[in-house]
mmCIF file of C-alpha atoms in Angstrom:
data_model
loop_
_atom_site.group_PDB
_atom_site.id
_atom_site.type_symbol
_atom_site.label_atom_id
_atom_site.label_comp_id
_atom_site.label_asym_id
_atom_site.label_seq_id
_atom_site.Cartn_x
_atom_site.Cartn_y
_atom_site.Cartn_z
ATOM 1 C CA MET A 1024 23.719 -41.912 13.591
ATOM 2 C CA HIS A 1025 26.387 -44.081 11.766
ATOM 3 C CA LEU A 1026 24.921 -47.449 10.513
ATOM 4 C CA LEU A 1027 26.051 -50.886 11.573
ATOM 5 C CA CYS A 1028 26.469 -51.740 7.913
ATOM 6 C CA GLN A 1029 29.101 -49.037 7.670
ATOM 7 C CA GLY A 1030 30.960 -49.421 10.865
ATOM 8 C CA ALA A 1031 30.832 -53.249 11.399
ATOM 9 C CA PRO A 1032 29.654 -54.684 8.160
ATOM 10 C CA GLN A 1033 30.141 -58.437 9.286
ATOM 11 C CA VAL A 1034 27.136 -57.648 11.715
ATOM 12 C CA LEU A 1035 23.866 -58.894 9.887
ATOM 13 C CA GLU A 1036 21.660 -59.653 12.966
ATOM 14 C CA LEU A 1037 21.023 -57.896 15.837
ATOM 15 C CA GLU A 1038 18.940 -58.589 19.037
ATOM 16 C CA ALA A 1039 17.525 -55.267 20.306
ATOM 17 C CA ASP A 1040 14.576 -53.998 22.664
ATOM 18 C CA VAL A 1041 11.891 -51.755 20.983
ATOM 19 C CA LEU A 1042 12.148 -48.094 21.994
ATOM 20 C CA ASP A 1043 8.902 -47.178 20.239
ATOM 21 C CA THR A 1044 6.354 -48.665 18.514
ATOM 22 C CA ARG A 1045 3.219 -47.970 16.143
ATOM 23 C CA PRO A 1046 1.189 -50.327 14.002
ATOM 24 C CA GLY A 1047 3.632 -52.099 11.397
ATOM 25 C CA ALA A 1048 6.591 -50.287 12.641
ATOM 26 C CA VAL A 1049 9.111 -50.393 15.802
ATOM 27 C CA LEU A 1050 11.926 -47.965 16.632
ATOM 28 C CA LEU A 1051 15.436 -49.417 17.363
ATOM 29 C CA ALA A 1052 18.427 -47.543 18.538
ATOM 30 C CA GLN A 1053 20.634 -49.223 16.010
ATOM 31 C CA THR A 1054 20.120 -51.494 12.786
ATOM 32 C CA PRO A 1055 22.327 -53.891 10.639
ATOM 33 C CA VAL A 1056 19.986 -53.028 7.845
ATOM 34 C CA PHE A 1057 21.378 -51.039 5.045
ATOM 35 C CA PRO A 1058 18.292 -48.326 4.070
ATOM 36 C CA GLY A 1059 19.219 -47.741 0.312
ATOM 37 C CA GLY A 1060 20.748 -44.747 -1.145
ATOM 38 C CA GLY A 1061 23.109 -43.488 -3.268
ATOM 39 C CA GLY A 1062 22.099 -45.973 -6.036
ATOM 40 C CA GLN A 1063 22.244 -49.017 -3.804
ATOM 41 C CA LEU A 1064 19.064 -51.022 -3.140
ATOM 42 C CA PRO A 1065 17.989 -51.515 0.361
ATOM 43 C CA ASP A 1066 19.076 -54.779 2.114
ATOM 44 C CA ARG A 1067 16.514 -57.716 2.152
ATOM 45 C CA ALA A 1068 15.773 -58.379 5.736
ATOM 46 C CA SER A 1069 13.281 -59.522 8.336
ATOM 47 C CA ILE A 1070 12.217 -59.143 11.861
ATOM 48 C CA GLN A 1071 11.281 -61.594 14.322
ATOM 49 C CA TRP A 1072 9.216 -61.125 17.754
ATOM 50 C CA SER A 1073 7.687 -63.454 20.154
ATOM 51 C CA LYS A 1074 4.565 -63.710 18.277
ATOM 52 C CA GLY A 1075 5.613 -63.358 14.639
ATOM 53 C CA GLU A 1076 7.953 -62.715 11.767
ATOM 54 C CA ALA A 1077 7.589 -60.258 8.945
ATOM 55 C CA ASP A 1078 9.885 -58.734 6.028
ATOM 56 C CA ILE A 1079 11.094 -55.268 6.592
ATOM 57 C CA ARG A 1080 10.073 -52.834 3.797
ATOM 58 C CA VAL A 1081 11.415 -49.779 4.849
ATOM 59 C CA VAL A 1082 14.110 -48.135 7.416
ATOM 60 C CA LYS A 1083 14.266 -44.701 8.142
ATOM 61 C CA SER A 1084 16.171 -42.501 10.904
ATOM 62 C CA ASP A 1085 14.691 -39.949 13.265
ATOM 63 C CA GLU A 1086 16.952 -38.278 16.448
ATOM 64 C CA ARG A 1087 16.314 -41.197 18.560
ATOM 65 C CA GLY A 1088 16.948 -44.203 16.136
ATOM 66 C CA TRP A 1089 15.831 -46.132 13.273
ATOM 67 C CA TRP A 1090 12.212 -47.067 12.479
ATOM 68 C CA HIS A 1091 11.700 -50.459 10.881
ATOM 69 C CA GLU A 1092 8.553 -50.566 8.690
ATOM 70 C CA PHE A 1093 7.388 -54.180 8.211
ATOM 71 C CA ASP A 1094 4.508 -56.205 6.471
ATOM 72 C CA GLY A 1095 1.256 -56.496 8.454
ATOM 73 C CA GLU A 1096 -0.005 -53.901 11.259
ATOM 74 C CA ALA A 1097 1.217 -55.996 14.364
ATOM 75 C CA GLU A 1098 2.163 -53.728 17.394
ATOM 76 C CA ILE A 1099 5.307 -55.275 18.994
ATOM 77 C CA SER A 1100 6.669 -54.860 22.363
ATOM 78 C CA GLY A 1101 9.790 -56.751 24.131
ATOM 79 C CA PRO A 1102 12.823 -57.751 22.413
ATOM 80 C CA VAL A 1103 12.982 -58.383 18.554
ATOM 81 C CA HIS A 1104 15.517 -59.963 16.188
ATOM 82 C CA VAL A 1105 16.736 -58.425 12.919
ATOM 83 C CA SER A 1106 18.311 -60.329 10.350
ATOM 84 C CA VAL A 1107 19.783 -59.368 7.023
ATOM 85 C CA ASN A 1108 19.737 -61.479 3.684
ATOM 86 C CA ALA A 1109 23.710 -62.262 3.451
ATOM 87 C CA ALA A 1110 23.570 -63.387 -0.291
ATOM 88 C CA PHE A 1111 21.806 -60.183 -1.391
ATOM 89 C CA ARG A 1112 24.008 -57.865 0.628
ATOM 90 C CA ARG A 1113 27.116 -59.255 -0.689
ATOM 91 C CA LEU A 1114 25.648 -58.909 -4.281
ATOM 92 C CA MET A 1115 25.140 -55.215 -3.372
ATOM 93 C CA CYS A 1116 28.617 -54.885 -1.918
ATOM 94 C CA GLU A 1117 30.021 -56.390 -5.048
ATOM 95 C CA LEU A 1118 27.956 -54.015 -7.249
ATOM 96 C CA HIS A 1119 28.950 -51.169 -5.500
ATOM 97 C CA THR A 1120 32.652 -51.888 -5.519
ATOM 98 C CA LEU A 1121 32.563 -52.497 -9.284
ATOM 99 C CA ALA A 1122 30.739 -49.166 -9.643
ATOM 100 C CA HIS A 1123 33.444 -47.535 -7.818
ATOM 101 C CA VAL A 1124 35.994 -49.057 -9.976
ATOM 102 C CA THR A 1125 34.096 -48.016 -12.879
ATOM 103 C CA ASN A 1126 33.777 -44.307 -11.961
ATOM 104 C CA SER A 1127 37.420 -44.266 -11.183
ATOM 105 C CA VAL A 1128 38.680 -45.600 -14.491
ATOM 106 C CA VAL A 1129 36.201 -43.252 -16.130
ATOM 107 C CA PHE A 1130 37.306 -40.275 -13.894
ATOM 108 C CA GLN A 1131 41.090 -40.793 -14.627
ATOM 109 C CA ASN A 1132 40.919 -41.539 -18.548
ATOM 110 C CA PHE A 1133 37.969 -39.161 -19.489
ATOM 111 C CA GLY A 1134 39.338 -35.856 -18.066
ATOM 112 C CA GLY A 1135 37.758 -36.024 -14.876
ATOM 113 C CA ALA A 1136 34.228 -36.863 -16.238
ATOM 114 C CA LEU A 1137 31.693 -36.414 -13.416
ATOM 115 C CA LEU A 1138 28.968 -38.737 -12.211
ATOM 116 C CA THR A 1139 25.432 -38.145 -13.416
ATOM 117 C CA GLY A 1140 23.772 -40.959 -11.969
ATOM 118 C CA ALA A 1141 24.085 -44.799 -10.756
ATOM 119 C CA GLN A 1142 21.747 -47.743 -10.056
ATOM 120 C CA LEU A 1143 22.664 -51.193 -8.994
ATOM 121 C CA SER A 1144 20.146 -54.000 -9.561
ATOM 122 C CA ALA A 1145 19.174 -57.335 -8.111
ATOM 123 C CA ASP A 1146 19.911 -58.884 -11.554
ATOM 124 C CA GLY A 1147 23.305 -58.709 -10.926
ATOM 125 C CA THR A 1148 23.945 -55.607 -13.210
ATOM 126 C CA PHE A 1149 24.402 -51.852 -12.742
ATOM 127 C CA ARG A 1150 24.167 -48.703 -14.831
ATOM 128 C CA ILE A 1151 26.441 -45.883 -14.233
ATOM 129 C CA ASP A 1152 25.885 -42.556 -16.329
ATOM 130 C CA PHE A 1153 28.726 -39.705 -16.970
ATOM 131 C CA ASP A 1154 28.772 -36.307 -18.278
ATOM 132 C CA LEU A 1155 30.287 -37.190 -21.564
ATOM 133 C CA THR A 1156 29.687 -36.563 -25.310
ATOM 134 C CA GLY A 1157 28.652 -39.264 -27.835
ATOM 135 C CA SER A 1158 31.898 -39.159 -29.362
ATOM 136 C CA GLU A 1159 33.430 -41.186 -26.325
ATOM 137 C CA ALA A 1160 30.890 -44.086 -26.735
ATOM 138 C CA ASP A 1161 33.647 -46.508 -28.547
ATOM 139 C CA ARG A 1162 36.021 -45.777 -25.803
ATOM 140 C CA LEU A 1163 33.426 -46.450 -23.257
ATOM 141 C CA ARG A 1164 32.811 -49.826 -24.917
ATOM 142 C CA ALA A 1165 36.351 -50.999 -24.261
ATOM 143 C CA LEU A 1166 36.315 -50.238 -20.388
ATOM 144 C CA ALA A 1167 35.938 -53.815 -19.582
ATOM 145 C CA ASP A 1168 39.816 -54.325 -19.868
ATOM 146 C CA PRO A 1169 41.035 -51.803 -17.506
ATOM 147 C CA ILE A 1170 38.153 -52.573 -14.925
ATOM 148 C CA ASN A 1171 39.303 -56.367 -14.959
ATOM 149 C CA ASP A 1172 42.825 -55.474 -14.553
ATOM 150 C CA VAL A 1173 41.907 -53.557 -11.347
ATOM 151 C CA ILE A 1174 39.946 -56.601 -10.201
ATOM 152 C CA ARG A 1175 42.968 -58.861 -10.784
ATOM 153 C CA GLN A 1176 45.510 -56.562 -8.835
ATOM 154 C CA ASP A 1177 43.575 -57.248 -5.465
ATOM 155 C CA LEU A 1178 43.618 -53.628 -4.140
ATOM 156 C CA PRO A 1179 42.334 -53.453 -0.522
ATOM 157 C CA ILE A 1180 39.500 -51.355 0.282
ATOM 158 C CA ARG A 1181 38.778 -49.480 3.437
ATOM 159 C CA THR A 1182 36.688 -46.656 4.874
ATOM 160 C CA TYR A 1183 37.114 -43.717 7.251
ATOM 161 C CA GLN A 1184 35.640 -40.403 8.249
ATOM 162 C CA MET A 1185 36.846 -37.009 6.935
ATOM 163 C CA ARG A 1186 35.425 -33.503 7.881
ATOM 164 C CA TRP A 1187 33.008 -32.508 5.252
ATOM 165 C CA ASP A 1188 34.357 -29.061 4.558
ATOM 166 C CA GLU A 1189 37.896 -30.879 4.256
ATOM 167 C CA ALA A 1190 36.589 -33.621 1.831
ATOM 168 C CA ASN A 1191 34.582 -30.967 -0.166
ATOM 169 C CA SER A 1192 38.090 -29.182 -0.942
ATOM 170 C CA VAL A 1193 39.802 -32.108 -2.332
ATOM 171 C CA PRO A 1194 39.414 -32.530 -5.880
ATOM 172 C CA GLY A 1195 37.708 -35.911 -6.838
ATOM 173 C CA LEU A 1196 36.227 -36.892 -3.613
ATOM 174 C CA PHE A 1197 32.813 -35.497 -4.510
ATOM 175 C CA ARG A 1198 32.048 -36.945 -7.899
ATOM 176 C CA SER A 1199 28.738 -36.444 -8.479
ATOM 177 C CA LYS A 1200 27.708 -33.128 -11.049
ATOM 178 C CA SER A 1201 24.741 -32.037 -9.079
ATOM 179 C CA VAL A 1202 24.476 -33.564 -5.634
ATOM 180 C CA SER A 1203 26.884 -33.614 -2.842
ATOM 181 C CA PRO A 1204 27.190 -36.331 -0.209
ATOM 182 C CA PRO A 1205 25.021 -35.405 2.870
ATOM 183 C CA ARG A 1206 27.037 -33.748 5.845
ATOM 184 C CA GLN A 1207 26.426 -35.960 8.797
ATOM 185 C CA ALA A 1208 25.147 -34.740 12.025
ATOM 186 C CA ASP A 1209 29.256 -34.838 13.379
ATOM 187 C CA GLY A 1210 30.258 -32.918 10.429
ATOM 188 C CA ASN A 1211 31.866 -35.952 8.768
ATOM 189 C CA VAL A 1212 31.569 -37.452 5.531
ATOM 190 C CA ARG A 1213 32.452 -41.164 5.124
ATOM 191 C CA ILE A 1214 35.300 -41.850 2.357
ATOM 192 C CA VAL A 1215 35.788 -45.266 0.540
ATOM 193 C CA GLU A 1216 39.375 -45.857 -0.664
ATOM 194 C CA ILE A 1217 40.351 -48.607 -3.040
ATOM 195 C CA GLY A 1218 44.091 -48.972 -3.043
ATOM 196 C CA ASP A 1219 46.289 -45.960 -4.636
ATOM 197 C CA LEU A 1220 43.423 -45.953 -7.115
ATOM 198 C CA ASP A 1221 40.460 -44.198 -5.904
ATOM 199 C CA ARG A 1222 38.854 -42.408 -2.861
ATOM 200 C CA GLN A 1223 35.494 -40.560 -2.789
ATOM 201 C CA ALA A 1224 32.505 -39.817 -0.756
ATOM 202 C CA CYS A 1225 30.258 -42.855 -0.149
ATOM 203 C CA GLY A 1226 27.558 -44.000 2.382
ATOM 204 C CA GLY A 1227 27.034 -47.534 0.704
ATOM 205 C CA THR A 1228 28.455 -51.033 1.615
ATOM 206 C CA HIS A 1229 31.397 -52.638 -0.076
ATOM 207 C CA LEU A 1230 33.906 -55.473 -0.318
ATOM 208 C CA GLY A 1231 37.101 -55.862 1.144
ATOM 209 C CA SER A 1232 39.169 -55.923 -1.931
ATOM 210 C CA THR A 1233 39.012 -55.899 -5.703
ATOM 211 C CA ALA A 1234 39.949 -59.583 -6.160
ATOM 212 C CA GLN A 1235 36.610 -60.423 -4.203
ATOM 213 C CA THR A 1236 34.377 -59.336 -7.230
ATOM 214 C CA ARG A 1237 33.705 -61.386 -10.698
ATOM 215 C CA PRO A 1238 35.167 -60.020 -13.706
ATOM 216 C CA VAL A 1239 32.846 -57.939 -15.836
ATOM 217 C CA ARG A 1240 31.920 -56.964 -19.236
ATOM 218 C CA ILE A 1241 30.301 -53.938 -20.864
ATOM 219 C CA LEU A 1242 26.744 -54.932 -21.922
ATOM 220 C CA LYS A 1243 25.568 -51.723 -23.444
ATOM 221 C CA VAL A 1244 26.516 -47.945 -23.788
ATOM 222 C CA ASP A 1245 23.550 -45.384 -24.329
ATOM 223 C CA ASN A 1246 23.390 -41.802 -25.243
ATOM 224 C CA LYS A 1247 20.923 -40.155 -22.544
ATOM 225 C CA GLY A 1248 20.843 -36.741 -23.776
ATOM 226 C CA ARG A 1249 23.576 -34.465 -25.517
ATOM 227 C CA GLN A 1250 25.963 -34.757 -22.242
ATOM 228 C CA ASN A 1251 24.998 -37.883 -20.739
ATOM 229 C CA ARG A 1252 26.262 -41.475 -21.503
ATOM 230 C CA ARG A 1253 25.190 -44.445 -19.689
ATOM 231 C CA ILE A 1254 27.026 -47.608 -19.189
ATOM 232 C CA LYS A 1255 25.561 -50.858 -18.210
ATOM 233 C CA VAL A 1256 27.626 -53.572 -16.708
ATOM 234 C CA GLY A 1257 27.375 -57.506 -16.183
ATOM 235 C CA PHE A 1258 29.312 -60.284 -14.821
ATOM 236 C CA VAL A 1259 31.060 -62.399 -17.450
ATOM 237 C CA ASP A 1260 29.008 -65.379 -18.059
#
């Protein structure tokens, strides 16, 4: 099942009938909520029904649809209204887009260095880890200029589906050192493409172009092991 946030990211509200229910959770056929994953935080969202409203804590899939677990133990029947916090979604889109730009700049300038971890944060920063030695720390601290140059170029961002086996055979589409993107039920994997700069497998949410992000600065470069360098990135004040 494809998420609405992947195929129709403009949809932030949804009216839906309940397919199944249990105390504190309802099953819906579709959801506008990004459930989290790949270093991106889950959307902040709420659910409303005829007798109340609650914050959604977790969204999980099963073969029938998407379970929405919410605060409290109410058992809901009838139609519900799901609403995603637009400001938080936009922040995650911005950070995830910037993380891809950073990943691409490092991949192209550091001999195809692979990703070893990433995490977006609600405070407007993100950290991204690479399989690199300590000798590269000074070069990593100078990454703000090439990243901000990509932002200024206003490169378009688009997504599309590709057969997983085909994508796995293309160098650079799978960037993680140890984890491959999951194969979808239809045998595909989602690809995010940034102009002619970059394309890689990803299930997260993104902006429409690089110019929609704010300029960044490198906040810190850490050694996290003999072959692991962590870059922390934030917005220019």
